[in-house]
mmCIF file of C-alpha atoms in Angstrom:
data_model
loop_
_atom_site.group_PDB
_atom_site.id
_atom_site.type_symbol
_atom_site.label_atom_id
_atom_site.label_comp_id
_atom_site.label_asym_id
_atom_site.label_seq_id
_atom_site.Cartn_x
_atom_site.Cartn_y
_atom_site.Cartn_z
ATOM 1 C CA UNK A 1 0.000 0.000 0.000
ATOM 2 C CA UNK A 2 1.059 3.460 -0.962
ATOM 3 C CA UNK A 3 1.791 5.622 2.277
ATOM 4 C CA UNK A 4 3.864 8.918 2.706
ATOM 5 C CA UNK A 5 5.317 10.375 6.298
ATOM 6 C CA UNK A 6 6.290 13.856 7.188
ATOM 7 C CA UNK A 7 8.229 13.345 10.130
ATOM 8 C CA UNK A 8 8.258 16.899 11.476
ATOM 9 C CA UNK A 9 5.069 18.135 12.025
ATOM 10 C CA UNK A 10 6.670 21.755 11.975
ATOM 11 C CA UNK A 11 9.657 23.610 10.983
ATOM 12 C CA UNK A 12 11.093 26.443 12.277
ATOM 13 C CA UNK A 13 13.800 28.469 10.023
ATOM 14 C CA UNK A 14 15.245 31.805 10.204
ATOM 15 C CA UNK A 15 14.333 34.373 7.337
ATOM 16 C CA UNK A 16 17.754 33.959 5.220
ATOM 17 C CA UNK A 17 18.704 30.421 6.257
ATOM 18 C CA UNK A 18 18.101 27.113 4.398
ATOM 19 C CA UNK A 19 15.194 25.045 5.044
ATOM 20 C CA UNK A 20 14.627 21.236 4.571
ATOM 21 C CA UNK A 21 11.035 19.686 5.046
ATOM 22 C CA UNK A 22 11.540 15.635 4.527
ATOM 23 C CA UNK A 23 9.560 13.483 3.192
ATOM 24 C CA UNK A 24 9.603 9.936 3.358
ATOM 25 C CA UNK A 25 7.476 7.542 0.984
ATOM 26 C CA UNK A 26 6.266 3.574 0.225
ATOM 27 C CA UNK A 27 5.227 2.549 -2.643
ATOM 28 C CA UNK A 28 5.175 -0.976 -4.472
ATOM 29 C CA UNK A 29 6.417 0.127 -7.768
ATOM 30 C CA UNK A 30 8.421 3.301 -9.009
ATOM 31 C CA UNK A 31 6.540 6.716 -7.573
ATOM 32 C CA UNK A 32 5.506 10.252 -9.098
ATOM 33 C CA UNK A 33 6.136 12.575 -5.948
ATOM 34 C CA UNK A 34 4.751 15.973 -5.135
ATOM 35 C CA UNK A 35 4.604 18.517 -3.348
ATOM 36 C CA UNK A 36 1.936 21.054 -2.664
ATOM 37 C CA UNK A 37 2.143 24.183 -0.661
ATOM 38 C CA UNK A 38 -1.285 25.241 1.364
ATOM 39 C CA UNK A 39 -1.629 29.048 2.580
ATOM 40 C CA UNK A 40 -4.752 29.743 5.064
ATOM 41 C CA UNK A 41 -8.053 29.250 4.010
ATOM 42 C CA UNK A 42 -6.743 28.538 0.220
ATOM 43 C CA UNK A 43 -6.187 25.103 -1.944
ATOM 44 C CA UNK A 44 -2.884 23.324 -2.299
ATOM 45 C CA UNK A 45 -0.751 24.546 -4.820
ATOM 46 C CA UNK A 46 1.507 22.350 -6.548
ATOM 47 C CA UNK A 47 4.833 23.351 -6.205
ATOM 48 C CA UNK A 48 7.194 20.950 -8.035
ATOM 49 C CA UNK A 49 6.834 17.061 -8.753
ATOM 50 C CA UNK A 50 9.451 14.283 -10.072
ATOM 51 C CA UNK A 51 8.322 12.400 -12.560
ATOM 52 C CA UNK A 52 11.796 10.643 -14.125
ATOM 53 C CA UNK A 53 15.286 11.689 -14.834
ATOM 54 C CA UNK A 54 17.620 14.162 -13.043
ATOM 55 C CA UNK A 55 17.231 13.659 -8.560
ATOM 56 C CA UNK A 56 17.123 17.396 -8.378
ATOM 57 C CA UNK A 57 13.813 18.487 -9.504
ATOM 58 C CA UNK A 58 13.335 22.500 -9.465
ATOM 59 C CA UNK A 59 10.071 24.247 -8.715
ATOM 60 C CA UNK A 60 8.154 27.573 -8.026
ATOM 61 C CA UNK A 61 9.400 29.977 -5.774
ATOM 62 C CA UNK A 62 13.196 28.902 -5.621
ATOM 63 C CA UNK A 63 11.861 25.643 -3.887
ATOM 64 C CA UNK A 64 13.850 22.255 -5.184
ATOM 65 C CA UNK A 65 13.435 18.481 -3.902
ATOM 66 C CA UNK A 66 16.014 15.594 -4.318
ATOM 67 C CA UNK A 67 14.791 12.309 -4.887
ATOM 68 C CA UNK A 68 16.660 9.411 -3.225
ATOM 69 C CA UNK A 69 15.400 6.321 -4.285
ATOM 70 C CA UNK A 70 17.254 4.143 -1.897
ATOM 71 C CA UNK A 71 16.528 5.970 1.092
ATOM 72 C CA UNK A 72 12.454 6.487 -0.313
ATOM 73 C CA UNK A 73 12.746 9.785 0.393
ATOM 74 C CA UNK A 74 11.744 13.228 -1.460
ATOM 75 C CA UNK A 75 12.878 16.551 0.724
ATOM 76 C CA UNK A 76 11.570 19.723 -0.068
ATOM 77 C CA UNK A 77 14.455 22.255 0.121
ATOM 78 C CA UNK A 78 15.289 26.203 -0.401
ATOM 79 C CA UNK A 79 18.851 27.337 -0.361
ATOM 80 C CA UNK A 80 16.984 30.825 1.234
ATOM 81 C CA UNK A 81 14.067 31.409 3.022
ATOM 82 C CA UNK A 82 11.439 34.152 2.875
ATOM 83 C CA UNK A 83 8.170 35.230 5.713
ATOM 84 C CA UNK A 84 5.921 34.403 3.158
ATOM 85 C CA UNK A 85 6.969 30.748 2.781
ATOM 86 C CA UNK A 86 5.482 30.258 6.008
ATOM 87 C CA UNK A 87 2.870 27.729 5.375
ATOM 88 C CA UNK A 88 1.716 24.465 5.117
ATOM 89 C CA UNK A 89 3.549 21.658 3.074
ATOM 90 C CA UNK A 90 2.540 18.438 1.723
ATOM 91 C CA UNK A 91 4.358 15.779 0.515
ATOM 92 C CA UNK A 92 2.274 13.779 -2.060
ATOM 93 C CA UNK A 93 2.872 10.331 -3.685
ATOM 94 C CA UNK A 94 1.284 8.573 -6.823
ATOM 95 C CA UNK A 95 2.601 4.717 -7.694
ATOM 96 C CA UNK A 96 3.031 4.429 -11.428
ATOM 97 C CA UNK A 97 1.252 1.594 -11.560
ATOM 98 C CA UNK A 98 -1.316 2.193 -9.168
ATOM 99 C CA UNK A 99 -4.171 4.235 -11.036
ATOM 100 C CA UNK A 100 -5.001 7.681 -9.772
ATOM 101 C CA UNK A 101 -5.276 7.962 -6.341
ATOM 102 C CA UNK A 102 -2.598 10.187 -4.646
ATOM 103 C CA UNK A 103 -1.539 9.258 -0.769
ATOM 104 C CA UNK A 104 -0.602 13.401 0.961
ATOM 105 C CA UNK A 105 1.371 13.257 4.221
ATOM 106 C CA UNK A 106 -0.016 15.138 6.975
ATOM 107 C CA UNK A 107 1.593 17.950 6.116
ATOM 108 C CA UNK A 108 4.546 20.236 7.803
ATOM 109 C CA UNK A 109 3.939 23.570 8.933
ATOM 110 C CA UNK A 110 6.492 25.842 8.393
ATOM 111 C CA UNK A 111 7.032 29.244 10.088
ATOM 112 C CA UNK A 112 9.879 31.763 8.803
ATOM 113 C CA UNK A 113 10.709 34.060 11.573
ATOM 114 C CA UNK A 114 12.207 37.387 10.336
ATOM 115 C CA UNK B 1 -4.164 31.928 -15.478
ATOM 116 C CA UNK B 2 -7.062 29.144 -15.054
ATOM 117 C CA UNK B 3 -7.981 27.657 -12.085
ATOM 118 C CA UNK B 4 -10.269 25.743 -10.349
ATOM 119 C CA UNK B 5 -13.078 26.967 -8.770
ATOM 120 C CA UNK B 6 -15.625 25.857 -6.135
ATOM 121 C CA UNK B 7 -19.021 26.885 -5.016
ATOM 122 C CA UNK B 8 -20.261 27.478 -2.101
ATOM 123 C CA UNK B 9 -17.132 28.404 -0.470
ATOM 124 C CA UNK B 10 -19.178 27.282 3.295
ATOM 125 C CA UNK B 11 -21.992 25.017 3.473
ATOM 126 C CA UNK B 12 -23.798 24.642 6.489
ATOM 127 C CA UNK B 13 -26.510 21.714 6.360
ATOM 128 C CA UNK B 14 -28.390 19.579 9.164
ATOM 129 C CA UNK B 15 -27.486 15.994 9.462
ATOM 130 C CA UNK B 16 -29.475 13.865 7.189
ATOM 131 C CA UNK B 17 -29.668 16.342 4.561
ATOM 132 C CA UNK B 18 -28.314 16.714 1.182
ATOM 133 C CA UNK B 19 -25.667 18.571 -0.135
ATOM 134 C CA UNK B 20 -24.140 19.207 -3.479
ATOM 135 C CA UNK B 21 -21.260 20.744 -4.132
ATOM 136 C CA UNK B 22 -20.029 22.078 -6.954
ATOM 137 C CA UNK B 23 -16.859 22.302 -8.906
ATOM 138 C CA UNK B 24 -15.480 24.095 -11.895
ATOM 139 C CA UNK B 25 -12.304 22.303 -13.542
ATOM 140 C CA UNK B 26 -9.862 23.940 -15.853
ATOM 141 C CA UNK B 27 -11.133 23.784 -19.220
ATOM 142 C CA UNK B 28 -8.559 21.531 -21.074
ATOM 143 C CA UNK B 29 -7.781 19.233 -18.260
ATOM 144 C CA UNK B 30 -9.255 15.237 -18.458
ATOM 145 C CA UNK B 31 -9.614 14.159 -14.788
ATOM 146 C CA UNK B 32 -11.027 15.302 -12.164
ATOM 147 C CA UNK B 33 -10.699 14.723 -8.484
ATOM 148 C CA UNK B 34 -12.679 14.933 -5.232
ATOM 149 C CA UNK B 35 -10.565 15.165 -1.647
ATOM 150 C CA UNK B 36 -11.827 15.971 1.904
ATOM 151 C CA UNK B 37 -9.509 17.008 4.650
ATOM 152 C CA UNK B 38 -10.874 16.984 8.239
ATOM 153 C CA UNK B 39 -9.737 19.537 10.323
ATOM 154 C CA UNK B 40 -6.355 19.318 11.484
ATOM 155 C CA UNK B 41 -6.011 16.535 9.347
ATOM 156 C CA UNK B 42 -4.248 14.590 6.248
ATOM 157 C CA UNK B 43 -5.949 15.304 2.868
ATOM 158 C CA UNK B 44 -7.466 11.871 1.919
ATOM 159 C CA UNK B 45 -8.238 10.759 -1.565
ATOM 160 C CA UNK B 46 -12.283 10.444 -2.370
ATOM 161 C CA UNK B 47 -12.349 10.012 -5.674
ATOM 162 C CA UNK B 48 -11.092 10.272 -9.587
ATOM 163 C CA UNK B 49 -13.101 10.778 -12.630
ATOM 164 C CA UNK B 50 -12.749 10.200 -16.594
ATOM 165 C CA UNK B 51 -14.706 9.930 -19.686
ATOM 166 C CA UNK B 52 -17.593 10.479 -17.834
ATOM 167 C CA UNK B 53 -16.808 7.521 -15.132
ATOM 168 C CA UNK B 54 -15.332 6.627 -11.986
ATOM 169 C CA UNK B 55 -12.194 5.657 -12.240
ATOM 170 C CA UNK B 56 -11.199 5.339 -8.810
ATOM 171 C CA UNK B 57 -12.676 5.701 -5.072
ATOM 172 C CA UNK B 58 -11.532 5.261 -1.949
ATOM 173 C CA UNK B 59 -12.594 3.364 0.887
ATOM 174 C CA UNK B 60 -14.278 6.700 2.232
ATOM 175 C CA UNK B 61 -16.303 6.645 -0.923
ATOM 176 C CA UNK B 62 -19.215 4.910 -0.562
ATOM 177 C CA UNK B 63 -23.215 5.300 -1.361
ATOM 178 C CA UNK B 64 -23.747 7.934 0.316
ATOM 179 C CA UNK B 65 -20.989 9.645 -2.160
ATOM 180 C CA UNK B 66 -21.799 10.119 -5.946
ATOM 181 C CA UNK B 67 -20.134 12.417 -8.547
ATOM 182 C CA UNK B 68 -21.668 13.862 -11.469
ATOM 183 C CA UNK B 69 -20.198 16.008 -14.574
ATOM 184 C CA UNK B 70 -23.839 17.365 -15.754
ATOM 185 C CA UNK B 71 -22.448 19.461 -18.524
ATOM 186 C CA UNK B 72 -19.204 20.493 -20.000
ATOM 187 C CA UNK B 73 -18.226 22.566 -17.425
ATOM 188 C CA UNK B 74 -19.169 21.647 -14.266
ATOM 189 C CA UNK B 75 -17.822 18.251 -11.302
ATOM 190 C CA UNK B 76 -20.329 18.132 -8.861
ATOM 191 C CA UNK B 77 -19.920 15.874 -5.369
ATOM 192 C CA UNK B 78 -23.178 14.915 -3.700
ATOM 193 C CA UNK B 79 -23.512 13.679 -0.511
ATOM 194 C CA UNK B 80 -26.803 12.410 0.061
ATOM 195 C CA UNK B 81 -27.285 12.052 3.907
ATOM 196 C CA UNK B 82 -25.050 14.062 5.691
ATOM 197 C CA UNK B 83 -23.473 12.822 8.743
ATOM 198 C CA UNK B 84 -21.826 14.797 11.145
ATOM 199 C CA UNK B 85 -18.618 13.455 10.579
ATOM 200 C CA UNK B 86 -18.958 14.247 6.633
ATOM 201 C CA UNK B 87 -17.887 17.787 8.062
ATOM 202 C CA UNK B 88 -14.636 19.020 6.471
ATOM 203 C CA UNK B 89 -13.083 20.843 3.966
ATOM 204 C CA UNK B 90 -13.830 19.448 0.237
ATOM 205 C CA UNK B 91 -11.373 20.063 -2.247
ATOM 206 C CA UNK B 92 -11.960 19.706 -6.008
ATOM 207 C CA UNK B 93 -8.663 19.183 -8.315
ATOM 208 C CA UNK B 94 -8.471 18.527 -12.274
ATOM 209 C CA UNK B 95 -5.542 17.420 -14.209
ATOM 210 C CA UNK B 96 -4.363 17.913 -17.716
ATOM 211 C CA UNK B 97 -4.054 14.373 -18.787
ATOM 212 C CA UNK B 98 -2.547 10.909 -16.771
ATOM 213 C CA UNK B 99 -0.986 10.087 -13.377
ATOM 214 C CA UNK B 100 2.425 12.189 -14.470
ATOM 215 C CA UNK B 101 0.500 15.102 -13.759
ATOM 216 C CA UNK B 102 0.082 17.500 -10.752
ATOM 217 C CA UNK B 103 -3.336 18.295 -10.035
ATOM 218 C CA UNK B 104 -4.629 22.002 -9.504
ATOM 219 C CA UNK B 105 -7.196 22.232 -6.291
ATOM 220 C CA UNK B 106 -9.894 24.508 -5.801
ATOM 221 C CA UNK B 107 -10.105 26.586 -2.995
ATOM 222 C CA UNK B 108 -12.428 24.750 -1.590
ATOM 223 C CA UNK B 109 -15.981 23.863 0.626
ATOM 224 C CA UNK B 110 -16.117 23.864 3.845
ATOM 225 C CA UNK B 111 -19.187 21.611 4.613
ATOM 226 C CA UNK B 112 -20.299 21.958 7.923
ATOM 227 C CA UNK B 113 -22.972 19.341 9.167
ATOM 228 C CA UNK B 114 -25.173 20.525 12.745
#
């Protein structure tokens, strides 16, 4: 069964300093990851997914993730971080082979103090 | 830029009663997507949709749930007895083609059931 943990259930970061939000995953057969970024009372947002190829996937807002298939795992990182990525964060996983559903994490909250 | 929207934004509704809510997917996009997430909680899978089926559903879909896309535009999710414990936020999502895809979410329903 697909299943995805976020082991922090929030991260705290200095405005300027790099953040990491990890994410670990299980699936039975190769995975398409995501993640989404929530902001109050608003949808998720995707904000970058891997698919195939290259570890190092690049997203929106100067946000990247490296894929690590033998440690299942898919962290969310930013060499720099802003206030206003303060939010919540969602780690998302699909199994190739297993249809549509996608399995979120419970999310991290993530505060940027200034 | 398209996006996804949802009506009503808050439904309030007595237990037993039933509630439709509605969705507006991007216009190019295939599938279509129903989540709920509880307060304070994961977002959990409900349900996919294509070619005018289902093409998925989770374990938290069942009769009470249906899905409907009456007309070109609109994804509707009707619940047809509300419990109290149907209350939560309902997010819509669409996506442009297969399982490689990221979805885009609606902002969202909060259904509240009294």
């Amino acid at each position: 069964a697909q299943s995805v943990a976020q082991p922090e259930d929030q991260v705290n970061v200095a405005e300027g300093n790099p953040l990491t939000v990890k994410c670990t995953y299980s699936v039975s057969g190769n995975p398409y990851l995501f993640w989404y970024v929530q902001y109050p009372n608003r949808g998720l947002q995707f904000l970058l997914k891997y698919i195939t190829g290259d570890n190092l996937v690049k997203g929106s807002y100067g946000f990247e993730a490296e894929f690590n298939k033998s440690q299942t795992s898919f962290h969310l990182k930013k060499p720099s971080a802003l206030v206003s990525d303060s939010a919540l964060y969602f780690c998302a996983v699909r199994d190739i082979a297993g249809g549509f559903k996608t399995i979120f994490g419970a999310g991290t909250r993530l505060f940027v103090k200034a | 830029e398209p996006e996804v929207t949802q009506t009503p934004s808050h439904q309030v509704t007595q237990m037993g009663q039933e509630v439709i809510l509605r969705c507006v997917p991007i216009s190019n996009h295939l599938y279509f997507y129903w989540y709920r997430q509880i307060l304070g909680q994961k977002v959990e899978f409900l349900v996919s949709f294509y070619n005018n089926e289902i093409s998925e559903k989770s374990e938290i879909f069942d009769d009470q749930f249906s899905v409907e896309r009456p007309d070109g535009s609109n994804f509707t999710l009707k619940i047809r007895s509300t419990k109290l414990e149907d209350s939560a936020m309902y997010f819509c999502a669409s996506s442009e083609l297969s399982s490689s895809y990221e979805q885009y979410f609606g902002p969202g329903t909060r259904l509240t059931v009294t």
